[in-house]
CSV table of N, CA, C and O in Angstrom, one decimal:
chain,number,residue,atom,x,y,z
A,1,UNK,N,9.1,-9.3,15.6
A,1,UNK,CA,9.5,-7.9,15.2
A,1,UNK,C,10.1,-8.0,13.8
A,1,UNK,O,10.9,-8.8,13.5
A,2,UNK,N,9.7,-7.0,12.8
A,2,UNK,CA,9.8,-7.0,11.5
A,2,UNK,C,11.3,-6.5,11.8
A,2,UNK,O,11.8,-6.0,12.8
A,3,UNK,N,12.3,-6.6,10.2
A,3,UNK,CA,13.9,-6.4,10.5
A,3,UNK,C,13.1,-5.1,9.3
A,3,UNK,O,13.7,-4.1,9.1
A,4,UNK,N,12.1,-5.5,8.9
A,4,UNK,CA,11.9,-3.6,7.5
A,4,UNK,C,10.7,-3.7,7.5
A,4,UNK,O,10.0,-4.7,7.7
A,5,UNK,N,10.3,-2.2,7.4
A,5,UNK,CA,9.1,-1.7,6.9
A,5,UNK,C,8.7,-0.8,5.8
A,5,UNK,O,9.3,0.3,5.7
A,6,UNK,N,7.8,-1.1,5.1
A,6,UNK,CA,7.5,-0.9,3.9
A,6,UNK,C,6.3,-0.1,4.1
A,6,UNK,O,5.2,-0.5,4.4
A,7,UNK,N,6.6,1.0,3.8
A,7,UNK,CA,4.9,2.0,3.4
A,7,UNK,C,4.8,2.1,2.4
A,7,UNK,O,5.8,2.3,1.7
A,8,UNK,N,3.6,2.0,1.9
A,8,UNK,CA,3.1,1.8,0.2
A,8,UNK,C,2.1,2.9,0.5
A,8,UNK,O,1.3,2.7,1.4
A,9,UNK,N,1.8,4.2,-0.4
A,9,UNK,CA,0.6,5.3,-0.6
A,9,UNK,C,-0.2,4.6,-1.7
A,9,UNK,O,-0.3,5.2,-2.8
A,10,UNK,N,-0.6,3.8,-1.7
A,10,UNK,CA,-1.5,3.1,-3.0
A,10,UNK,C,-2.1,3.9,-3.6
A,10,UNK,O,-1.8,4.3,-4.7
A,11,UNK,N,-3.4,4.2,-2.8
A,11,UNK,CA,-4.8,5.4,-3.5
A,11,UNK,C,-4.9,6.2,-3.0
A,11,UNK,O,-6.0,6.7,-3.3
A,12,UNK,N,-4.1,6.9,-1.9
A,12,UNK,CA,-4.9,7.9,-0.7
A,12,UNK,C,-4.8,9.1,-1.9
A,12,UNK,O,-4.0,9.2,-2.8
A,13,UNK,N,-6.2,10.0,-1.3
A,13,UNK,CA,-6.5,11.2,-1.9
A,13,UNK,C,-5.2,11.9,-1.7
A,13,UNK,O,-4.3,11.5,-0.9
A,14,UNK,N,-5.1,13.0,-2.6
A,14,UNK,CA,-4.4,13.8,-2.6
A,14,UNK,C,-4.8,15.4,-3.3
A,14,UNK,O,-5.7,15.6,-4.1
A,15,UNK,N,-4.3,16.3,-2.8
A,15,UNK,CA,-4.3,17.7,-3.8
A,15,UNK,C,-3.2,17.6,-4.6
A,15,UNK,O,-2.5,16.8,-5.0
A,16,UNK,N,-3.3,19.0,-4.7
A,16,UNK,CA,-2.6,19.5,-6.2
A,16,UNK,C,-2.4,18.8,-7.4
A,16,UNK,O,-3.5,18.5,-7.8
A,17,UNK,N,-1.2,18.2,-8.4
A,17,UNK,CA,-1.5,18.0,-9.4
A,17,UNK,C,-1.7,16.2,-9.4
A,17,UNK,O,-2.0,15.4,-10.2
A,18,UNK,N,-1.3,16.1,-8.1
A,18,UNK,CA,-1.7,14.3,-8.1
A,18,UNK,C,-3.3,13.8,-8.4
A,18,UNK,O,-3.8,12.8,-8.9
A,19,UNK,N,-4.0,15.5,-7.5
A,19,UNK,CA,-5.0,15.3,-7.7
A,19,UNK,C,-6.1,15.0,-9.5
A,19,UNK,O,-7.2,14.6,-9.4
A,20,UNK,N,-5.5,15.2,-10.4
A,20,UNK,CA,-5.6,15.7,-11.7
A,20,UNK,C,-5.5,14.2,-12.2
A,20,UNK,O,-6.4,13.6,-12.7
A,21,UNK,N,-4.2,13.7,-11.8
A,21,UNK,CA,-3.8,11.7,-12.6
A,21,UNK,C,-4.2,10.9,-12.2
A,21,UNK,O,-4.5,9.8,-12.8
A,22,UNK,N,-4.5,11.2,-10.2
A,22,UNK,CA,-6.0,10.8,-9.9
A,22,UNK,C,-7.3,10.6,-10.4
A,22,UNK,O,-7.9,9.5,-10.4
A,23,UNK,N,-7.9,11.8,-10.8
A,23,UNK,CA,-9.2,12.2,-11.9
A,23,UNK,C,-9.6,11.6,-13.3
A,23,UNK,O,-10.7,11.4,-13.8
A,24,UNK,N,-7.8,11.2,-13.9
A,24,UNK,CA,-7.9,10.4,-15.3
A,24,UNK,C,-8.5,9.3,-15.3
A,24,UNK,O,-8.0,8.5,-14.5
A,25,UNK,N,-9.8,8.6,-16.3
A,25,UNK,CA,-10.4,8.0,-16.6
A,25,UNK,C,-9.1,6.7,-17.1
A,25,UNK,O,-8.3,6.7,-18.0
A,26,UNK,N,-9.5,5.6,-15.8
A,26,UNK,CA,-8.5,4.3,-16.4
A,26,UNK,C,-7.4,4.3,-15.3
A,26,UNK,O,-6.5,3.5,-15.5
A,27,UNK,N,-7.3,5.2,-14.3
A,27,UNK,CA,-5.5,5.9,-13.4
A,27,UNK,C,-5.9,4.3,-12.4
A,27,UNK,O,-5.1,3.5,-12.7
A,28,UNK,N,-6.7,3.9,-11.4
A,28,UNK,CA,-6.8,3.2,-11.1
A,28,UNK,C,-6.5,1.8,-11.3
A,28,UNK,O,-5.6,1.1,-10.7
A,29,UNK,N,-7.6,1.1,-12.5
A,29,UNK,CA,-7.3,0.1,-13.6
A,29,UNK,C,-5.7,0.4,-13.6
A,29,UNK,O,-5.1,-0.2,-12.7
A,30,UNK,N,-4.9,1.2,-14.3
A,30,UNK,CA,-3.4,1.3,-14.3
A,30,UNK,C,-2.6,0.9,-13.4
A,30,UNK,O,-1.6,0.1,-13.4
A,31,UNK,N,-3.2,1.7,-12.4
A,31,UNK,CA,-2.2,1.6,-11.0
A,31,UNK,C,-2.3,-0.2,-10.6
A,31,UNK,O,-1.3,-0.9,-10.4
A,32,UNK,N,-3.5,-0.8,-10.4
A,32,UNK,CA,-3.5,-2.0,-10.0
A,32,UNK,C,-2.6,-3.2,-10.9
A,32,UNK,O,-2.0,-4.2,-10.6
A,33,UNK,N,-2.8,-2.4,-12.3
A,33,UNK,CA,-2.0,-3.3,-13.1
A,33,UNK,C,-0.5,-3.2,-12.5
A,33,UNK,O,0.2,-4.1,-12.1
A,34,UNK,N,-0.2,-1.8,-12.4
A,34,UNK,CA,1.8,-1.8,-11.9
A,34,UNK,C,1.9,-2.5,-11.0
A,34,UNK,O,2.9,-3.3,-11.0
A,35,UNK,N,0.8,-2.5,-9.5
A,35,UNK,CA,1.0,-3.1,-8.8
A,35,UNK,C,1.3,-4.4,-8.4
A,35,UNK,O,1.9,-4.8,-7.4
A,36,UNK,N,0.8,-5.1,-9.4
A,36,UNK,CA,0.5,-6.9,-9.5
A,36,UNK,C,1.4,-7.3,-10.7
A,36,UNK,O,1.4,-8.5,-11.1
A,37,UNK,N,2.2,-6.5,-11.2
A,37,UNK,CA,2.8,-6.5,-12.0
A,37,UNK,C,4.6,-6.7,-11.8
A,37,UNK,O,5.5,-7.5,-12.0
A,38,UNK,N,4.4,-5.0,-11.1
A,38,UNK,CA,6.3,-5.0,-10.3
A,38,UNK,C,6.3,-5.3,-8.9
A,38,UNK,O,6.9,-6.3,-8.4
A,39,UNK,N,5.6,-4.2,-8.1
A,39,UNK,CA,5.6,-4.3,-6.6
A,39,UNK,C,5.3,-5.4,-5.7
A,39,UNK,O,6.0,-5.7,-4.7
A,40,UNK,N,4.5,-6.0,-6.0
A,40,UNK,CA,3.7,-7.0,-5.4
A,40,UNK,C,4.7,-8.1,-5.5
A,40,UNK,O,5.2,-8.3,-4.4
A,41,UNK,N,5.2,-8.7,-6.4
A,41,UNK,CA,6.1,-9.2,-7.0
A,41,UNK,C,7.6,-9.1,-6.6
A,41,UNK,O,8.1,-10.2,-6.5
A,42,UNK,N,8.3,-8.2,-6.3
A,42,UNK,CA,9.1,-7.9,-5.9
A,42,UNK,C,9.2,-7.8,-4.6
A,42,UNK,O,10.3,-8.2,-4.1
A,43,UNK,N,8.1,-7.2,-3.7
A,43,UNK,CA,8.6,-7.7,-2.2
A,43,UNK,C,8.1,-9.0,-2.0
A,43,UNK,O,8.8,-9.8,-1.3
A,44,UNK,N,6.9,-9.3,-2.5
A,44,UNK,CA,6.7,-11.0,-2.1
A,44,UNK,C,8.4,-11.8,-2.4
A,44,UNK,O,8.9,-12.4,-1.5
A,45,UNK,N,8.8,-11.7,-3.2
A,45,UNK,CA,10.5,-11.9,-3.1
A,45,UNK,C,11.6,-11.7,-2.8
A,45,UNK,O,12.6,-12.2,-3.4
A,46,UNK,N,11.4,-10.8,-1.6
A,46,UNK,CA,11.9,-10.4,-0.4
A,46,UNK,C,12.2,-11.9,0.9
A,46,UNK,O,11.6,-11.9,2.0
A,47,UNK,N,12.9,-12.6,0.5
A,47,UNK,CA,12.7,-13.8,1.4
A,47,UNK,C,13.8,-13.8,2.7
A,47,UNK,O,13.5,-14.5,3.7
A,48,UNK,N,14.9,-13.2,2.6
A,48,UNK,CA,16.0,-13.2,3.3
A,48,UNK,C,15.3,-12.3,4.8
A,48,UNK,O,15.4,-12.8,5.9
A,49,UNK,N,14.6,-11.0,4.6
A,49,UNK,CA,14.4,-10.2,5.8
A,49,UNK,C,13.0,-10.6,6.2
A,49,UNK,O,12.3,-11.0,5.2
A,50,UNK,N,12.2,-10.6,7.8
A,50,UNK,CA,10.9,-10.1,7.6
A,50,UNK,C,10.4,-8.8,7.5
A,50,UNK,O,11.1,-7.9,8.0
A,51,UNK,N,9.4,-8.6,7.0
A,51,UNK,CA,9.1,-7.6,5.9
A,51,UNK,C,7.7,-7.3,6.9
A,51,UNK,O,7.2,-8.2,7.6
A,52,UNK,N,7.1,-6.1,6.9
A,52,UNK,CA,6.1,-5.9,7.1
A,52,UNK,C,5.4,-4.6,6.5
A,52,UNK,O,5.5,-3.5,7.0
A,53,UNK,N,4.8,-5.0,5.4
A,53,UNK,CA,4.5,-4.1,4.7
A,53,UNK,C,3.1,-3.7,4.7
A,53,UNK,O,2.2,-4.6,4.6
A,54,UNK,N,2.9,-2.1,5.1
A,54,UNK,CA,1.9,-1.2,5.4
A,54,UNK,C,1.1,-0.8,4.2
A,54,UNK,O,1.6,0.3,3.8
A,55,UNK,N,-0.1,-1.2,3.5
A,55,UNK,CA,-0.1,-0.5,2.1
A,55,UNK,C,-1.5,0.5,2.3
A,55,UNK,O,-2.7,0.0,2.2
A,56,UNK,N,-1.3,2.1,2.5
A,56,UNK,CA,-2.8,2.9,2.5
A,56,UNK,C,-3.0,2.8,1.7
A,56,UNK,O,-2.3,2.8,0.7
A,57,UNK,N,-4.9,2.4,1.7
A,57,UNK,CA,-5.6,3.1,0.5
A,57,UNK,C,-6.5,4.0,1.2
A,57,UNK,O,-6.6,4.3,2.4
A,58,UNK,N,-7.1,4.5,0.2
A,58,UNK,CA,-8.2,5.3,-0.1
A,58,UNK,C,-9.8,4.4,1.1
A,58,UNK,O,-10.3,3.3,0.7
A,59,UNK,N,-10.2,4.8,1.9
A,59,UNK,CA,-11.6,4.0,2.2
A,59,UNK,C,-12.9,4.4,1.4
A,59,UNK,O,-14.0,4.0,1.8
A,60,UNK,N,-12.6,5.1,0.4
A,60,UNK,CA,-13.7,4.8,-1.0
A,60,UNK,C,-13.4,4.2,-2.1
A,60,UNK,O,-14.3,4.3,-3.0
A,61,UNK,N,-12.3,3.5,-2.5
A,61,UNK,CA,-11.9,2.8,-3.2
A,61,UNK,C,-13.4,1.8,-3.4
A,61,UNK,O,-14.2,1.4,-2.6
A,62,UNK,N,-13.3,1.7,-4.5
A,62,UNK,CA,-14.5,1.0,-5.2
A,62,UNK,C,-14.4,-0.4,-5.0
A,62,UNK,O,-13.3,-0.9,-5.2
A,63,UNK,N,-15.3,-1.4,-4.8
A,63,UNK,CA,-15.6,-2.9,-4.3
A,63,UNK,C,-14.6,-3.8,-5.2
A,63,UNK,O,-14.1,-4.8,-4.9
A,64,UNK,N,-14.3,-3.1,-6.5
A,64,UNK,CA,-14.0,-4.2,-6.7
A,64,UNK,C,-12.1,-4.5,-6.6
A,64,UNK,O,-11.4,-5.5,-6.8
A,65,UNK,N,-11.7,-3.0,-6.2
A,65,UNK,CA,-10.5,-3.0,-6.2
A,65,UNK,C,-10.5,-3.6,-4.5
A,65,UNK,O,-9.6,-4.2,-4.0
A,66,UNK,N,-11.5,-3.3,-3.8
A,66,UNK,CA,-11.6,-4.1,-2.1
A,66,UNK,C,-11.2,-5.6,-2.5
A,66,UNK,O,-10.4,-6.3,-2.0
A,67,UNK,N,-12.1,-5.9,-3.6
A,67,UNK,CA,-12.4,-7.1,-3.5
A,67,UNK,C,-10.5,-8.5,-4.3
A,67,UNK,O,-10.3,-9.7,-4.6
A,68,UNK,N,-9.8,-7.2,-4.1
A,68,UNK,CA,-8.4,-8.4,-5.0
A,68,UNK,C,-7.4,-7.8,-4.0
A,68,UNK,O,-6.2,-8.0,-4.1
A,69,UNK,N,-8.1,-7.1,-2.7
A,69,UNK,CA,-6.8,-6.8,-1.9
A,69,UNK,C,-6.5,-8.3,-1.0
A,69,UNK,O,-5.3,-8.7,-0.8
A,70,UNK,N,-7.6,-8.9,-0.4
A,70,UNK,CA,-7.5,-10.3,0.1
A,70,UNK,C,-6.5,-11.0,-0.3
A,70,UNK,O,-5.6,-11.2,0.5
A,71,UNK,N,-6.4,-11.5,-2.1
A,71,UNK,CA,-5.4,-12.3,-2.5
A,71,UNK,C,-4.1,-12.0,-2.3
A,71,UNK,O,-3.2,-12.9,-2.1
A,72,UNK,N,-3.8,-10.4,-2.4
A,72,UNK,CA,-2.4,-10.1,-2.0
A,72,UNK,C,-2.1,-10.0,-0.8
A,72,UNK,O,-0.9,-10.1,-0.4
A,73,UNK,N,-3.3,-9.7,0.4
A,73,UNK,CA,-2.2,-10.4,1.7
A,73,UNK,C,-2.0,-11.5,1.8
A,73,UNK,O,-1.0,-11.8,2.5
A,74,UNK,N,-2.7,-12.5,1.2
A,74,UNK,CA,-2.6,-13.7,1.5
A,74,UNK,C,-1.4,-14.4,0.5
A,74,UNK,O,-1.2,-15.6,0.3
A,75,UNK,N,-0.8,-13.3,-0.2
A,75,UNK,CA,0.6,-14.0,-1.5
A,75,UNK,C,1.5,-12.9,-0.8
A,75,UNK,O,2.7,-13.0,-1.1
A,76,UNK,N,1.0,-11.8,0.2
A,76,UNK,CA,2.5,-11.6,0.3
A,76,UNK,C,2.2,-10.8,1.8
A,76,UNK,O,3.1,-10.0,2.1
A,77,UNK,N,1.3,-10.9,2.5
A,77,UNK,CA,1.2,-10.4,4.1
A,77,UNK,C,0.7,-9.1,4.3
A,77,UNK,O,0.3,-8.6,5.3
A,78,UNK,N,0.7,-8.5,3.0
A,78,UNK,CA,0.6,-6.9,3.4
A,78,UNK,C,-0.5,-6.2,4.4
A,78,UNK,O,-1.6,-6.5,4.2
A,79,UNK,N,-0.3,-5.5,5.2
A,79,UNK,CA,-1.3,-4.8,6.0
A,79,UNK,C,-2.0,-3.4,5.4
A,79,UNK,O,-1.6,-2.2,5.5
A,80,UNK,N,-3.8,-4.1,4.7
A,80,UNK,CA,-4.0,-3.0,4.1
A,80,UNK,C,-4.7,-1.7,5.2
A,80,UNK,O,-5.5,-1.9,6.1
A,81,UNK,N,-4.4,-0.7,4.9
A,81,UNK,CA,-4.6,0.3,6.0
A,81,UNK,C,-5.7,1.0,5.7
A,81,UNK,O,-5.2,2.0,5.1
A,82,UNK,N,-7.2,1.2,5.7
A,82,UNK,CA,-7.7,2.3,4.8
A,82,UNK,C,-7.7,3.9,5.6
A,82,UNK,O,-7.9,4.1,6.8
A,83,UNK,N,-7.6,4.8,4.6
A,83,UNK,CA,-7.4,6.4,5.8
A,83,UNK,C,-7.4,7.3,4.6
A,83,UNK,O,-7.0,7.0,3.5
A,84,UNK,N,-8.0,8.5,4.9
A,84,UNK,CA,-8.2,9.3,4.0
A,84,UNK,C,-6.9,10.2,3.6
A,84,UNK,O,-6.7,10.7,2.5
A,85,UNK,N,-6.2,10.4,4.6
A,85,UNK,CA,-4.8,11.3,4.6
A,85,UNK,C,-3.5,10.1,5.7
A,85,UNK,O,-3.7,9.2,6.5
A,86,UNK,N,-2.5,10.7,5.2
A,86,UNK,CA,-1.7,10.1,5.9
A,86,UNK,C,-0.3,11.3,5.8
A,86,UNK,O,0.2,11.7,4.8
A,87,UNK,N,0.1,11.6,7.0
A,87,UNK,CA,0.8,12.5,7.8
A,87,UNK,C,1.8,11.7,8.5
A,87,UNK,O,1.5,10.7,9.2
A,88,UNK,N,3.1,12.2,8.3
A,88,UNK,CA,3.8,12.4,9.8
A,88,UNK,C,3.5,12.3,10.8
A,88,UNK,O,4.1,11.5,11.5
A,89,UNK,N,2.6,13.2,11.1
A,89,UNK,CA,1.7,12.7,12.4
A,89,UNK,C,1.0,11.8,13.2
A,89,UNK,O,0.8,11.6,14.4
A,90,UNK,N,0.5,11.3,11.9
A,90,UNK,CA,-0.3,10.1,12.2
A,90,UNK,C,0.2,8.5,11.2
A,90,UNK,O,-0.5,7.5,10.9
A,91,UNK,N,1.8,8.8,10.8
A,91,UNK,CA,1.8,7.5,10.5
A,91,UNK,C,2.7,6.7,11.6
A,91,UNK,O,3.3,7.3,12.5
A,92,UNK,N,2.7,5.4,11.5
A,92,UNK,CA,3.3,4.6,12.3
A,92,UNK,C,4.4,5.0,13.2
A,92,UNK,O,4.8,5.8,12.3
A,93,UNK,N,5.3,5.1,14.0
A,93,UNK,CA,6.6,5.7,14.3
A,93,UNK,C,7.4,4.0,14.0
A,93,UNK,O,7.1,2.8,14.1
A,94,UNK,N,8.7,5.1,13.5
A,94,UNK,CA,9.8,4.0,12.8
A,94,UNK,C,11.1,4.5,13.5
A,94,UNK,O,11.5,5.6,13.4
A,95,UNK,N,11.6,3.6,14.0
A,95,UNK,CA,13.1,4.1,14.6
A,95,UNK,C,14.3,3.2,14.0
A,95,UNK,O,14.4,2.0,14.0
A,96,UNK,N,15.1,4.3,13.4
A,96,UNK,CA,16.0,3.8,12.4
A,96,UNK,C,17.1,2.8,13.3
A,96,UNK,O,17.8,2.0,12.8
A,97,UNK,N,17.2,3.0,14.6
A,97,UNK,CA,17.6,2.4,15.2
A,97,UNK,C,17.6,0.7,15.8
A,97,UNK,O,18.4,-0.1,16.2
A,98,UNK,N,15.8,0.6,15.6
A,98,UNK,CA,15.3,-0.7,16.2
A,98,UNK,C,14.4,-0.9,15.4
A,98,UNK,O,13.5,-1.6,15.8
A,99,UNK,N,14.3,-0.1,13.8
A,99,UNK,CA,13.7,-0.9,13.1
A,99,UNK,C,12.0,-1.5,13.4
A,99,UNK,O,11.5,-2.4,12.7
A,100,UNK,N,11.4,-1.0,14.4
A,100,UNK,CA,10.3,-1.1,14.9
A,100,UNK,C,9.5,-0.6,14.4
A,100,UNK,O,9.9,0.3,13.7
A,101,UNK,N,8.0,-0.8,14.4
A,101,UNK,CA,6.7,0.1,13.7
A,101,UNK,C,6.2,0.0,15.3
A,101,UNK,O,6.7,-0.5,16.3
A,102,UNK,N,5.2,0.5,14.8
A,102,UNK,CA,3.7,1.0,15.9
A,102,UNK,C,2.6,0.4,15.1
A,102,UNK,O,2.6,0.1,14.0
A,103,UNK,N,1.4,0.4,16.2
A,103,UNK,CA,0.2,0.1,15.5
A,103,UNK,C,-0.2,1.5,14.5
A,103,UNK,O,-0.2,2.7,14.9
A,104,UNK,N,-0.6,1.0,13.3
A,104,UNK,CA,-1.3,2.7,12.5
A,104,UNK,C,-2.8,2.9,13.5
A,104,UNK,O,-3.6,2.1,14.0
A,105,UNK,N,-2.7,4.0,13.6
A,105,UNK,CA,-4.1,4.5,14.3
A,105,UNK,C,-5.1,3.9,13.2
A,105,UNK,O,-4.9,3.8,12.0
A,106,UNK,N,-6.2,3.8,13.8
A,106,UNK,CA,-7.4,3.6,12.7
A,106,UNK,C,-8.3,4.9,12.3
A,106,UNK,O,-9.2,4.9,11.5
């Protein structure tokens, strides 16, 4: 049983004006850079608690960003989730109480 859980929104689609910095030529390339840069980095050094970190992407994410999610579960465990939206409704239940997740629906 994980003692934290971590939801990461990586790529999932979005509207309004996310949808726009989404659209910018290079927003991707960027984002993977911050990722492997600060985040990645920073909970992989997370060593005191277990950690179970949930990261959505996008399931059109392009092969080659598929292709470098492997190395980061394997440097730091993460559970990549792919889903087109993600809701309250449909994400994991977390109880601030017992610190538990659920399986994410697929």
């Amino acid at each position: 049983m994980p003692d934290h859980v971590l939801l990461t929104r990586f790529n999932l689609p979005t509207g309004g004006a996310e949808r726009l910095v989404r659209a910018r030529e290079g927003w991707l390339v960027d984002r993977v850079q911050m990722f492997e840069r600060y985040c990645l980095p920073s909970v992989t050094a997370q060593r005191e608690a277990r950690v179970t970190w949930i990261v959505y992407l996008d399931p059109a994410s392009p092969d080659w960003l598929r292709g470098r999610i492997e190395p980061w579960v394997r440097r730091s465990g993460l559970v990549p989730v792919f889903r087109s939206s993600v809701s309250p409704a449909t994400s994991p239940p977390i109880s601030p109480r017992t610190s538990s997740v659920g399986t994410p629906p697929c």
